[in-house]
mmCIF file of C-alpha atoms in Angstrom:
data_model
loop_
_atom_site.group_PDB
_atom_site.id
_atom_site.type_symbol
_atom_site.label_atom_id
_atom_site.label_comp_id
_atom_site.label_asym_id
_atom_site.label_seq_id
_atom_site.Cartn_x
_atom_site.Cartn_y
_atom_site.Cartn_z
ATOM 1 C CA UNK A 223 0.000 0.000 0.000
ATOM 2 C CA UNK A 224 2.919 2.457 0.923
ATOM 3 C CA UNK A 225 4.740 1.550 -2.228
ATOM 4 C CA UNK A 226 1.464 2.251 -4.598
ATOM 5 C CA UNK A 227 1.098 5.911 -2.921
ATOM 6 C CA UNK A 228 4.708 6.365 -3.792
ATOM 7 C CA UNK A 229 4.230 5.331 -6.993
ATOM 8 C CA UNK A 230 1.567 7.580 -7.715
ATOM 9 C CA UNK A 231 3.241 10.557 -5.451
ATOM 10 C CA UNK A 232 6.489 10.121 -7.421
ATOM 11 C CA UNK A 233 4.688 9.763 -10.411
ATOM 12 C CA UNK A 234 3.027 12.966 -10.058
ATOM 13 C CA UNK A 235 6.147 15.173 -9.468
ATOM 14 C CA UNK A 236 7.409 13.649 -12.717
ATOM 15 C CA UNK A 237 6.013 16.584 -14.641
ATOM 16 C CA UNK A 238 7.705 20.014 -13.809
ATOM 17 C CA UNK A 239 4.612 22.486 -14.082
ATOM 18 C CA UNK A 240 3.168 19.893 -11.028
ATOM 19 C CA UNK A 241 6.360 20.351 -9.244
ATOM 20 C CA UNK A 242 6.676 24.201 -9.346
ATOM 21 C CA UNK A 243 2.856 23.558 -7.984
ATOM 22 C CA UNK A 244 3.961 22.486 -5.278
ATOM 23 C CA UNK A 245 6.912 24.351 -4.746
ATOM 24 C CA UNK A 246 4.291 27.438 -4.500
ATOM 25 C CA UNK A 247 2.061 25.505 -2.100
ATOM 26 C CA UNK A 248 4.946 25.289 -0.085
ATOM 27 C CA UNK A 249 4.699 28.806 0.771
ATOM 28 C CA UNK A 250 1.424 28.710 1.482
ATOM 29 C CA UNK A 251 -2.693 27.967 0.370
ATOM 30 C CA UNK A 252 -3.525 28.759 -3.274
ATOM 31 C CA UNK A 253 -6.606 29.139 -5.529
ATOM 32 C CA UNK A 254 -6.333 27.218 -8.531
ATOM 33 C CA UNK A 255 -6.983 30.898 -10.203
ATOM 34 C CA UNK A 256 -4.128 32.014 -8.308
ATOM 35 C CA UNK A 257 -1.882 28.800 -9.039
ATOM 36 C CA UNK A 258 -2.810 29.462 -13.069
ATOM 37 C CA UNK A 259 -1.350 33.118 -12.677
ATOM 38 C CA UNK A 260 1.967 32.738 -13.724
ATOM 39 C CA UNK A 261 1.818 30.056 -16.409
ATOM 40 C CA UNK A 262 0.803 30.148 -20.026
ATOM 41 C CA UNK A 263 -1.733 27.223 -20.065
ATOM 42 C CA UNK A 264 -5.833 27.527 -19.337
ATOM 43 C CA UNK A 265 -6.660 27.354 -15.415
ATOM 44 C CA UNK A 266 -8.577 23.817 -16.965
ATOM 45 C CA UNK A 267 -5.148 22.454 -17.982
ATOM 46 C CA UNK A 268 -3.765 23.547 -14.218
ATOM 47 C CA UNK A 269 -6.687 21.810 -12.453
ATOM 48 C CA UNK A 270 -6.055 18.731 -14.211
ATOM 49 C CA UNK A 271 -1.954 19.158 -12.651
ATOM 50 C CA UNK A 272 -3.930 19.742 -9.545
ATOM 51 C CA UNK A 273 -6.643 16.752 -10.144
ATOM 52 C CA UNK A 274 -3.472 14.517 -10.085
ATOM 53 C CA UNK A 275 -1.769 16.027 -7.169
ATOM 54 C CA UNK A 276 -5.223 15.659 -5.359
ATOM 55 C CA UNK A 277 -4.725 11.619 -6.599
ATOM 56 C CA UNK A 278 -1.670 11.077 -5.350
ATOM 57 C CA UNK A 279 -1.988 12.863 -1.726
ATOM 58 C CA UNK A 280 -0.030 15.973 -2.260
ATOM 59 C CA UNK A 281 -2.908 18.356 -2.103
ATOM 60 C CA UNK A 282 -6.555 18.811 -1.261
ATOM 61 C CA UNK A 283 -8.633 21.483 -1.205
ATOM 62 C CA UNK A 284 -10.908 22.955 1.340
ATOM 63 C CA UNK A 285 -13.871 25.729 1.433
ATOM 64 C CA UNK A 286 -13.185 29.291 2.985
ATOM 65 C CA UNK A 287 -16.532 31.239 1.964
ATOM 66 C CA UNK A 288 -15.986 31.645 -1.819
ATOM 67 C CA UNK A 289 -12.534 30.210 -2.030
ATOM 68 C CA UNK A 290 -11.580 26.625 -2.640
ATOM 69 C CA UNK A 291 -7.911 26.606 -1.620
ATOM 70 C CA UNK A 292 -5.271 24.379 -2.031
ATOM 71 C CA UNK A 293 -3.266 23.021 0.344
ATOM 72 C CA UNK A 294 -0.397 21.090 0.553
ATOM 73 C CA UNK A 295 -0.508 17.749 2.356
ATOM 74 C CA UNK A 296 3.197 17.711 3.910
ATOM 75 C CA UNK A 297 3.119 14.084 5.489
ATOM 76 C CA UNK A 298 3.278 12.459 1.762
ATOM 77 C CA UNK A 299 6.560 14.963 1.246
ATOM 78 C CA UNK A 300 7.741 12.922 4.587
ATOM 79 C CA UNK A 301 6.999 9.556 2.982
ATOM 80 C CA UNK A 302 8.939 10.274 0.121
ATOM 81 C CA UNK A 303 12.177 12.027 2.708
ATOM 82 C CA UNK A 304 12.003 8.659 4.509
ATOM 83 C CA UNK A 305 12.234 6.310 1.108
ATOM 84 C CA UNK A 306 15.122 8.515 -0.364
ATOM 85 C CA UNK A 307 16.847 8.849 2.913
ATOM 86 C CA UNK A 308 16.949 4.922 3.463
ATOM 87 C CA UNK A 309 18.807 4.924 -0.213
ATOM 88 C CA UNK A 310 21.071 7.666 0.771
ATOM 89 C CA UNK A 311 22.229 5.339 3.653
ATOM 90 C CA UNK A 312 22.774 2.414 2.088
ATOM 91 C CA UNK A 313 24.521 4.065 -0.806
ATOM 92 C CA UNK A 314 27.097 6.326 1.879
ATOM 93 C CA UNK A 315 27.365 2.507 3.486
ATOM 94 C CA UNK A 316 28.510 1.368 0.710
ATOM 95 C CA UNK A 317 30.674 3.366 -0.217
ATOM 96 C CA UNK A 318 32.197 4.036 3.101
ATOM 97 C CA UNK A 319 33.334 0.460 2.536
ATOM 98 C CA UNK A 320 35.109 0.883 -0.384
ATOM 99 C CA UNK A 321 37.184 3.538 1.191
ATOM 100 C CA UNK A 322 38.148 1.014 3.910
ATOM 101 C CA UNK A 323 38.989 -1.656 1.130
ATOM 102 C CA UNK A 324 41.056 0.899 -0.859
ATOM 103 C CA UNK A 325 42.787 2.134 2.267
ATOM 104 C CA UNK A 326 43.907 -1.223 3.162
ATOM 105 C CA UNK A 327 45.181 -1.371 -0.665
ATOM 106 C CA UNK A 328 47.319 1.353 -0.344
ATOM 107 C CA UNK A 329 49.140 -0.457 2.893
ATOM 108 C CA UNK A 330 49.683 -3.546 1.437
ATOM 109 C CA UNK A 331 52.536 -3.797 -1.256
ATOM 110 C CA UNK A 332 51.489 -5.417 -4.239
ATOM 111 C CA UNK A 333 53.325 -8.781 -4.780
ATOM 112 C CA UNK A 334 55.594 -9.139 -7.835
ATOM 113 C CA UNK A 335 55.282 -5.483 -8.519
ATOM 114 C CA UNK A 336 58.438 -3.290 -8.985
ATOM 115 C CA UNK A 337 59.168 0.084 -8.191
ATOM 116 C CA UNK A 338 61.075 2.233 -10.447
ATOM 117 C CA UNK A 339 64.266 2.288 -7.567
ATOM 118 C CA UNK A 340 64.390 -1.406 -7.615
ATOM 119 C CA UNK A 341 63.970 -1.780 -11.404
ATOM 120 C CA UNK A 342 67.054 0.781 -12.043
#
């Protein structure tokens, strides 16, 4: 179940116009009218970006008299910061081994090899 929702919350910050969406809904609760402003596209085409933000978590939208704002939901941003994060560990794990493999490298002469003083 927690995969799918990723799936479908990383899916809908494939498309950049949904992610600068939500980089504005960071700051704070938006209109769809207001989240149309600065972009060159009908508000329909930006409540379809918001339709699928809706789908995957990221937003909903409440009443406040005559406005339906948007509002970002910041516990799916936290799902996706825990998934990544878990990567980042294993990855720095990883490679923090290598560095202790290579280290050891460096302190062992290689057998059979010659330096340039003992070749000359």
């Amino acid at each position: 179940m927690a995969d799918e929702r990723l799936s479908r919350v990383f899916s809908a910050l494939a498309d950049p116009t949904r992610r600068d969406i939500v980089a504005r809904l960071a700051t704070g609760d938006a209109t769809v009218n207001e989240l149309a402003e600065p972009y060159d596209v009908t508000v329909q085409a930006v409540s379809k970006h918001i339709r699928v933000l809706e789908d995957a978590g990221l937003v909903s939208r409440s009443r406040d008299a005559q406005r339906r704002p948007c509002h970002l939901e910041g516990e799916v941003l936290d799902l996706m910061t825990r998934w990544i994060e878990r990567y980042r560990r294993e990855a720095e794990d990883r490679f923090r081994r290598l560095d202790a493999v290579l280290d050891g490298m460096e302190e062992q002469p290689v057998k059979g090899a010659t330096t340039k003083k003992a070749a000359s």
